[in-house]
Amino acid sequence: MVRHKWRPQMTDSERRRGWVFFALYLLVFPYLNAWAQRLLMGEGEAPVAEANVVYYVLLFALALLVFWTFLRHGFSLLVDWLPENAFAFVTGLAGAGLLHFLVTLIPYPVQNPSEMQYLQEFAISPVATAVLLVVLIPLIEETLFRGLVFGSLRQYSRPLAYVVSVLVYALACVWRYALEIGDPAYLLLFIQYLPMSLALAWCYDNGGSIWSAVALHMTINGFMLFSIVH
């Protein structure tokens, strides 16, 4: 499979706006979302999945404003480099599956809270939970972690882009558990996200279009949700 020469896919203005968006996504928006849910629901129990669907729809609308040129150009690259993107998708999926099996053999001092959280949300709101995990979260996370983080570093150093983007994504999946529960042992769960993070970076790097990485993320999350609820 021929590798196309890497070229920056975001404009400089998109990257500048994107880093601001990324910082807000990690450090501000989650707490605003939680505050808004408490404010609107009062003492009642918030429909978490539906509320998060609204939250991620708003995030994606904002992402379209920030990354419109990048996302639109990604469709052209998907069509122009379809064999490369298909190859990257298939090999990324196979690699993620194999590496995930290996990391499940590792004993962890704590259990991943996300599995029980998604199981409970699916029992209450199956459609909203599926839309959230299989559609909305992949759209936002691939744009930021692969498109922005990996893409910004890839033009300077391929190894650095892999190391930083893979670790940042894996840690971003677990750091709130360690902070909210108050147990740093939850940070060790980042190992469980390394296979997926590596596969997604591989897919974007070798396929060339962010949309093949989005499709892979959607597929992995679909398999994960299926395994949790069955």
mmCIF file of C-alpha atoms in Angstrom:
data_model
loop_
_atom_site.group_PDB
_atom_site.id
_atom_site.type_symbol
_atom_site.label_atom_id
_atom_site.label_comp_id
_atom_site.label_asym_id
_atom_site.label_seq_id
_atom_site.Cartn_x
_atom_site.Cartn_y
_atom_site.Cartn_z
ATOM 1 C CA MET A 1 0.000 0.000 0.000
ATOM 2 C CA VAL A 2 1.475 3.333 -1.097
ATOM 3 C CA ARG A 3 1.823 5.917 1.676
ATOM 4 C CA HIS A 4 0.959 9.432 0.615
ATOM 5 C CA LYS A 5 3.256 12.170 1.795
ATOM 6 C CA TRP A 6 1.843 13.735 4.941
ATOM 7 C CA ARG A 7 0.651 17.267 4.559
ATOM 8 C CA PRO A 8 -0.983 19.590 7.101
ATOM 9 C CA GLN A 9 -4.762 19.337 6.826
ATOM 10 C CA MET A 10 -5.780 22.157 9.165
ATOM 11 C CA THR A 11 -5.278 25.803 8.448
ATOM 12 C CA ASP A 12 -3.272 27.856 10.927
ATOM 13 C CA SER A 13 -6.409 29.653 12.067
ATOM 14 C CA GLU A 14 -8.192 26.335 12.614
ATOM 15 C CA ARG A 15 -5.329 25.110 14.768
ATOM 16 C CA ARG A 16 -5.307 28.269 16.862
ATOM 17 C CA ARG A 17 -9.042 28.120 17.434
ATOM 18 C CA GLY A 18 -8.810 24.378 17.879
ATOM 19 C CA TRP A 19 -6.363 24.515 20.786
ATOM 20 C CA VAL A 20 -8.665 26.892 22.623
ATOM 21 C CA PHE A 21 -11.585 24.549 21.938
ATOM 22 C CA PHE A 22 -9.509 21.561 23.093
ATOM 23 C CA ALA A 23 -8.617 23.212 26.410
ATOM 24 C CA LEU A 24 -12.246 24.144 27.015
ATOM 25 C CA TYR A 25 -13.363 20.618 26.088
ATOM 26 C CA LEU A 26 -11.082 19.050 28.682
ATOM 27 C CA LEU A 27 -11.173 21.576 31.504
ATOM 28 C CA VAL A 28 -14.313 23.703 31.305
ATOM 29 C CA PHE A 29 -17.168 22.254 29.242
ATOM 30 C CA PRO A 30 -17.650 19.048 31.323
ATOM 31 C CA TYR A 31 -18.177 21.090 34.478
ATOM 32 C CA LEU A 32 -20.493 23.526 32.704
ATOM 33 C CA ASN A 33 -22.496 20.552 31.450
ATOM 34 C CA ALA A 34 -22.788 19.076 34.947
ATOM 35 C CA TRP A 35 -23.759 22.467 36.382
ATOM 36 C CA ALA A 36 -26.397 23.007 33.694
ATOM 37 C CA GLN A 37 -27.897 19.560 34.325
ATOM 38 C CA ARG A 38 -28.147 20.228 38.068
ATOM 39 C CA LEU A 39 -29.632 23.672 37.434
ATOM 40 C CA LEU A 40 -32.283 22.426 35.012
ATOM 41 C CA MET A 41 -33.197 19.249 36.876
ATOM 42 C CA GLY A 42 -33.068 20.634 40.399
ATOM 43 C CA GLU A 43 -33.282 17.777 42.881
ATOM 44 C CA GLY A 44 -34.630 15.378 40.297
ATOM 45 C CA GLU A 45 -32.613 12.665 38.636
ATOM 46 C CA ALA A 46 -31.274 13.895 35.325
ATOM 47 C CA PRO A 47 -31.757 11.720 32.210
ATOM 48 C CA VAL A 48 -27.995 11.453 31.749
ATOM 49 C CA ALA A 49 -27.893 9.987 28.246
ATOM 50 C CA GLU A 50 -30.378 12.462 26.773
ATOM 51 C CA ALA A 51 -28.658 15.381 28.477
ATOM 52 C CA ASN A 52 -25.287 14.275 27.154
ATOM 53 C CA VAL A 53 -26.694 13.886 23.647
ATOM 54 C CA VAL A 54 -27.740 17.540 23.752
ATOM 55 C CA TYR A 55 -24.308 18.445 25.150
ATOM 56 C CA TYR A 56 -22.408 16.633 22.385
ATOM 57 C CA VAL A 57 -24.697 17.948 19.658
ATOM 58 C CA LEU A 58 -23.826 21.457 20.820
ATOM 59 C CA LEU A 59 -20.143 20.517 20.907
ATOM 60 C CA PHE A 60 -20.279 19.160 17.367
ATOM 61 C CA ALA A 61 -22.032 22.310 16.155
ATOM 62 C CA LEU A 62 -19.204 24.313 17.689
ATOM 63 C CA ALA A 63 -16.653 21.930 16.140
ATOM 64 C CA LEU A 64 -18.188 22.540 12.717
ATOM 65 C CA LEU A 65 -17.662 26.263 13.173
ATOM 66 C CA VAL A 66 -14.059 25.781 14.315
ATOM 67 C CA PHE A 67 -12.973 22.993 11.940
ATOM 68 C CA TRP A 68 -15.280 23.356 8.942
ATOM 69 C CA THR A 69 -12.552 23.472 6.285
ATOM 70 C CA PHE A 70 -10.694 20.541 7.837
ATOM 71 C CA LEU A 71 -13.783 18.325 8.098
ATOM 72 C CA ARG A 72 -14.976 19.171 4.591
ATOM 73 C CA HIS A 73 -11.532 18.498 3.125
ATOM 74 C CA GLY A 74 -11.494 15.173 4.947
ATOM 75 C CA PHE A 75 -14.360 13.921 2.774
ATOM 76 C CA SER A 76 -12.350 14.675 -0.367
ATOM 77 C CA LEU A 77 -9.364 12.786 1.024
ATOM 78 C CA LEU A 78 -11.600 9.846 1.940
ATOM 79 C CA VAL A 79 -12.826 9.553 -1.639
ATOM 80 C CA ASP A 80 -9.488 10.300 -3.302
ATOM 81 C CA TRP A 81 -7.581 7.831 -1.108
ATOM 82 C CA LEU A 82 -10.329 5.262 -0.587
ATOM 83 C CA PRO A 83 -8.097 2.127 -0.829
ATOM 84 C CA GLU A 84 -5.631 3.581 1.679
ATOM 85 C CA ASN A 85 -8.412 4.552 4.056
ATOM 86 C CA ALA A 86 -10.099 1.158 3.768
ATOM 87 C CA PHE A 87 -6.787 -0.608 4.443
ATOM 88 C CA ALA A 88 -6.077 1.612 7.452
ATOM 89 C CA PHE A 89 -9.581 0.996 8.812
ATOM 90 C CA VAL A 90 -9.397 -2.798 8.517
ATOM 91 C CA THR A 91 -5.879 -3.129 9.907
ATOM 92 C CA GLY A 92 -6.650 -0.641 12.678
ATOM 93 C CA LEU A 93 -9.734 -2.611 13.689
ATOM 94 C CA ALA A 94 -7.830 -5.890 13.711
ATOM 95 C CA GLY A 95 -4.935 -4.398 15.660
ATOM 96 C CA ALA A 96 -7.239 -2.773 18.207
ATOM 97 C CA GLY A 97 -9.017 -6.080 18.779
ATOM 98 C CA LEU A 98 -5.811 -8.039 19.302
ATOM 99 C CA LEU A 99 -4.184 -5.478 21.584
ATOM 100 C CA HIS A 100 -7.403 -5.038 23.556
ATOM 101 C CA PHE A 101 -7.462 -8.764 24.257
ATOM 102 C CA LEU A 102 -3.898 -8.582 25.545
ATOM 103 C CA VAL A 103 -4.498 -5.638 27.885
ATOM 104 C CA THR A 104 -7.572 -7.356 29.359
ATOM 105 C CA LEU A 105 -5.203 -10.031 30.696
ATOM 106 C CA ILE A 106 -3.526 -7.437 32.927
ATOM 107 C CA PRO A 107 -4.828 -7.314 36.534
ATOM 108 C CA TYR A 108 -5.937 -3.826 37.548
ATOM 109 C CA PRO A 109 -6.329 -2.525 41.109
ATOM 110 C CA VAL A 110 -9.661 -0.870 40.262
ATOM 111 C CA GLN A 111 -12.570 -1.555 37.925
ATOM 112 C CA ASN A 112 -13.378 0.752 35.026
ATOM 113 C CA PRO A 113 -16.450 2.795 36.091
ATOM 114 C CA SER A 114 -17.431 3.598 32.506
ATOM 115 C CA GLU A 115 -18.714 0.073 31.846
ATOM 116 C CA MET A 116 -21.276 0.200 34.656
ATOM 117 C CA GLN A 117 -22.140 3.803 33.780
ATOM 118 C CA TYR A 118 -22.925 2.963 30.139
ATOM 119 C CA LEU A 119 -24.817 -0.183 31.160
ATOM 120 C CA GLN A 120 -27.066 1.833 33.471
ATOM 121 C CA GLU A 121 -27.585 4.568 30.890
ATOM 122 C CA PHE A 122 -28.419 2.021 28.189
ATOM 123 C CA ALA A 123 -31.006 0.347 30.442
ATOM 124 C CA ILE A 124 -32.764 3.704 30.890
ATOM 125 C CA SER A 125 -32.195 5.302 27.466
ATOM 126 C CA PRO A 126 -30.909 2.764 24.914
ATOM 127 C CA VAL A 127 -31.299 4.940 21.806
ATOM 128 C CA ALA A 128 -29.738 8.025 23.356
ATOM 129 C CA THR A 129 -26.831 6.002 24.766
ATOM 130 C CA ALA A 130 -26.175 4.370 21.396
ATOM 131 C CA VAL A 131 -26.282 7.708 19.564
ATOM 132 C CA LEU A 132 -23.940 9.222 22.127
ATOM 133 C CA LEU A 133 -21.336 6.464 22.052
ATOM 134 C CA VAL A 134 -21.485 5.367 18.437
ATOM 135 C CA VAL A 135 -22.013 8.709 16.684
ATOM 136 C CA LEU A 136 -21.424 11.875 18.692
ATOM 137 C CA ILE A 137 -18.426 11.048 20.876
ATOM 138 C CA PRO A 138 -16.376 9.678 17.930
ATOM 139 C CA LEU A 139 -17.089 12.805 15.889
ATOM 140 C CA ILE A 140 -15.804 15.137 18.594
ATOM 141 C CA GLU A 141 -12.892 13.032 19.848
ATOM 142 C CA GLU A 142 -11.459 12.230 16.427
ATOM 143 C CA THR A 143 -11.582 15.850 15.353
ATOM 144 C CA LEU A 144 -9.693 16.902 18.486
ATOM 145 C CA PHE A 145 -7.348 14.041 19.385
ATOM 146 C CA ARG A 146 -6.443 12.828 15.919
ATOM 147 C CA GLY A 147 -7.193 15.830 13.736
ATOM 148 C CA LEU A 148 -5.801 18.505 16.048
ATOM 149 C CA VAL A 149 -3.303 16.819 18.405
ATOM 150 C CA PHE A 150 -1.907 14.132 16.102
ATOM 151 C CA GLY A 151 -2.135 16.264 12.983
ATOM 152 C CA SER A 152 -0.396 19.263 14.543
ATOM 153 C CA LEU A 153 2.559 17.145 15.683
ATOM 154 C CA ARG A 154 2.683 14.821 12.658
ATOM 155 C CA GLN A 155 3.992 17.526 10.354
ATOM 156 C CA TYR A 156 7.090 17.801 12.568
ATOM 157 C CA SER A 157 7.661 14.280 13.907
ATOM 158 C CA ARG A 158 5.734 11.076 13.244
ATOM 159 C CA PRO A 159 6.975 9.248 16.404
ATOM 160 C CA LEU A 160 6.212 12.276 18.570
ATOM 161 C CA ALA A 161 2.717 12.532 17.109
ATOM 162 C CA TYR A 162 2.031 8.893 17.980
ATOM 163 C CA VAL A 163 3.438 9.027 21.508
ATOM 164 C CA VAL A 164 1.778 12.274 22.545
ATOM 165 C CA SER A 165 -1.621 11.718 20.928
ATOM 166 C CA VAL A 166 -1.908 8.106 22.114
ATOM 167 C CA LEU A 167 -0.990 8.932 25.715
ATOM 168 C CA VAL A 168 -3.042 12.135 25.881
ATOM 169 C CA TYR A 169 -6.165 10.379 24.615
ATOM 170 C CA ALA A 170 -5.759 7.380 26.932
ATOM 171 C CA LEU A 171 -5.235 9.603 29.972
ATOM 172 C CA ALA A 172 -8.114 11.892 28.971
ATOM 173 C CA CYS A 173 -10.428 8.869 29.176
ATOM 174 C CA VAL A 174 -9.614 8.210 32.845
ATOM 175 C CA TRP A 175 -8.268 11.315 34.581
ATOM 176 C CA ARG A 176 -11.692 12.488 35.739
ATOM 177 C CA TYR A 177 -12.274 9.196 37.577
ATOM 178 C CA ALA A 178 -9.032 9.619 39.510
ATOM 179 C CA LEU A 179 -9.901 13.225 40.317
ATOM 180 C CA GLU A 180 -13.556 12.759 41.248
ATOM 181 C CA ILE A 181 -13.103 9.511 43.197
ATOM 182 C CA GLY A 182 -9.861 10.694 44.735
ATOM 183 C CA ASP A 183 -7.879 7.564 43.933
ATOM 184 C CA PRO A 184 -4.830 7.859 41.618
ATOM 185 C CA ALA A 185 -5.055 4.113 40.951
ATOM 186 C CA TYR A 186 -7.750 4.898 38.389
ATOM 187 C CA LEU A 187 -5.070 6.494 36.214
ATOM 188 C CA LEU A 188 -3.737 2.981 35.576
ATOM 189 C CA LEU A 189 -6.874 2.295 33.571
ATOM 190 C CA PHE A 190 -5.331 4.387 30.789
ATOM 191 C CA ILE A 191 -3.652 1.142 29.702
ATOM 192 C CA GLN A 192 -7.051 -0.177 28.629
ATOM 193 C CA TYR A 193 -7.409 2.701 26.166
ATOM 194 C CA LEU A 194 -3.963 2.442 24.594
ATOM 195 C CA PRO A 195 -4.955 -0.156 21.936
ATOM 196 C CA MET A 196 -7.869 1.939 20.717
ATOM 197 C CA SER A 197 -5.855 5.149 20.825
ATOM 198 C CA LEU A 198 -2.986 3.599 18.862
ATOM 199 C CA ALA A 199 -5.326 2.067 16.284
ATOM 200 C CA LEU A 200 -7.086 5.381 15.693
ATOM 201 C CA ALA A 201 -3.803 7.235 15.253
ATOM 202 C CA TRP A 202 -2.646 4.505 12.847
ATOM 203 C CA CYS A 203 -5.877 4.760 10.870
ATOM 204 C CA TYR A 204 -5.638 8.519 10.470
ATOM 205 C CA ASP A 205 -1.921 8.451 9.692
ATOM 206 C CA ASN A 206 -2.114 5.702 7.080
ATOM 207 C CA GLY A 207 -5.548 6.427 5.647
ATOM 208 C CA GLY A 208 -5.110 10.156 5.358
ATOM 209 C CA SER A 209 -8.710 11.178 6.089
ATOM 210 C CA ILE A 210 -10.101 11.980 9.516
ATOM 211 C CA TRP A 211 -13.342 10.316 8.460
ATOM 212 C CA SER A 212 -11.796 6.843 8.295
ATOM 213 C CA ALA A 213 -10.663 7.342 11.906
ATOM 214 C CA VAL A 214 -14.180 8.514 12.804
ATOM 215 C CA ALA A 215 -15.630 5.381 11.202
ATOM 216 C CA LEU A 216 -13.155 3.177 13.093
ATOM 217 C CA HIS A 217 -13.971 4.899 16.392
ATOM 218 C CA MET A 218 -17.678 4.413 15.748
ATOM 219 C CA THR A 219 -17.133 0.725 15.024
ATOM 220 C CA ILE A 220 -14.998 0.140 18.123
ATOM 221 C CA ASN A 221 -17.511 1.942 20.338
ATOM 222 C CA GLY A 222 -20.315 -0.083 18.765
ATOM 223 C CA PHE A 223 -18.545 -3.346 19.614
ATOM 224 C CA MET A 224 -17.812 -2.052 23.122
ATOM 225 C CA LEU A 225 -21.445 -1.118 23.751
ATOM 226 C CA PHE A 226 -22.623 -4.482 22.429
ATOM 227 C CA SER A 227 -20.225 -6.358 24.708
ATOM 228 C CA ILE A 228 -21.327 -4.325 27.742
ATOM 229 C CA VAL A 229 -25.075 -4.824 27.315
ATOM 230 C CA HIS A 230 -24.933 -8.519 26.316
#
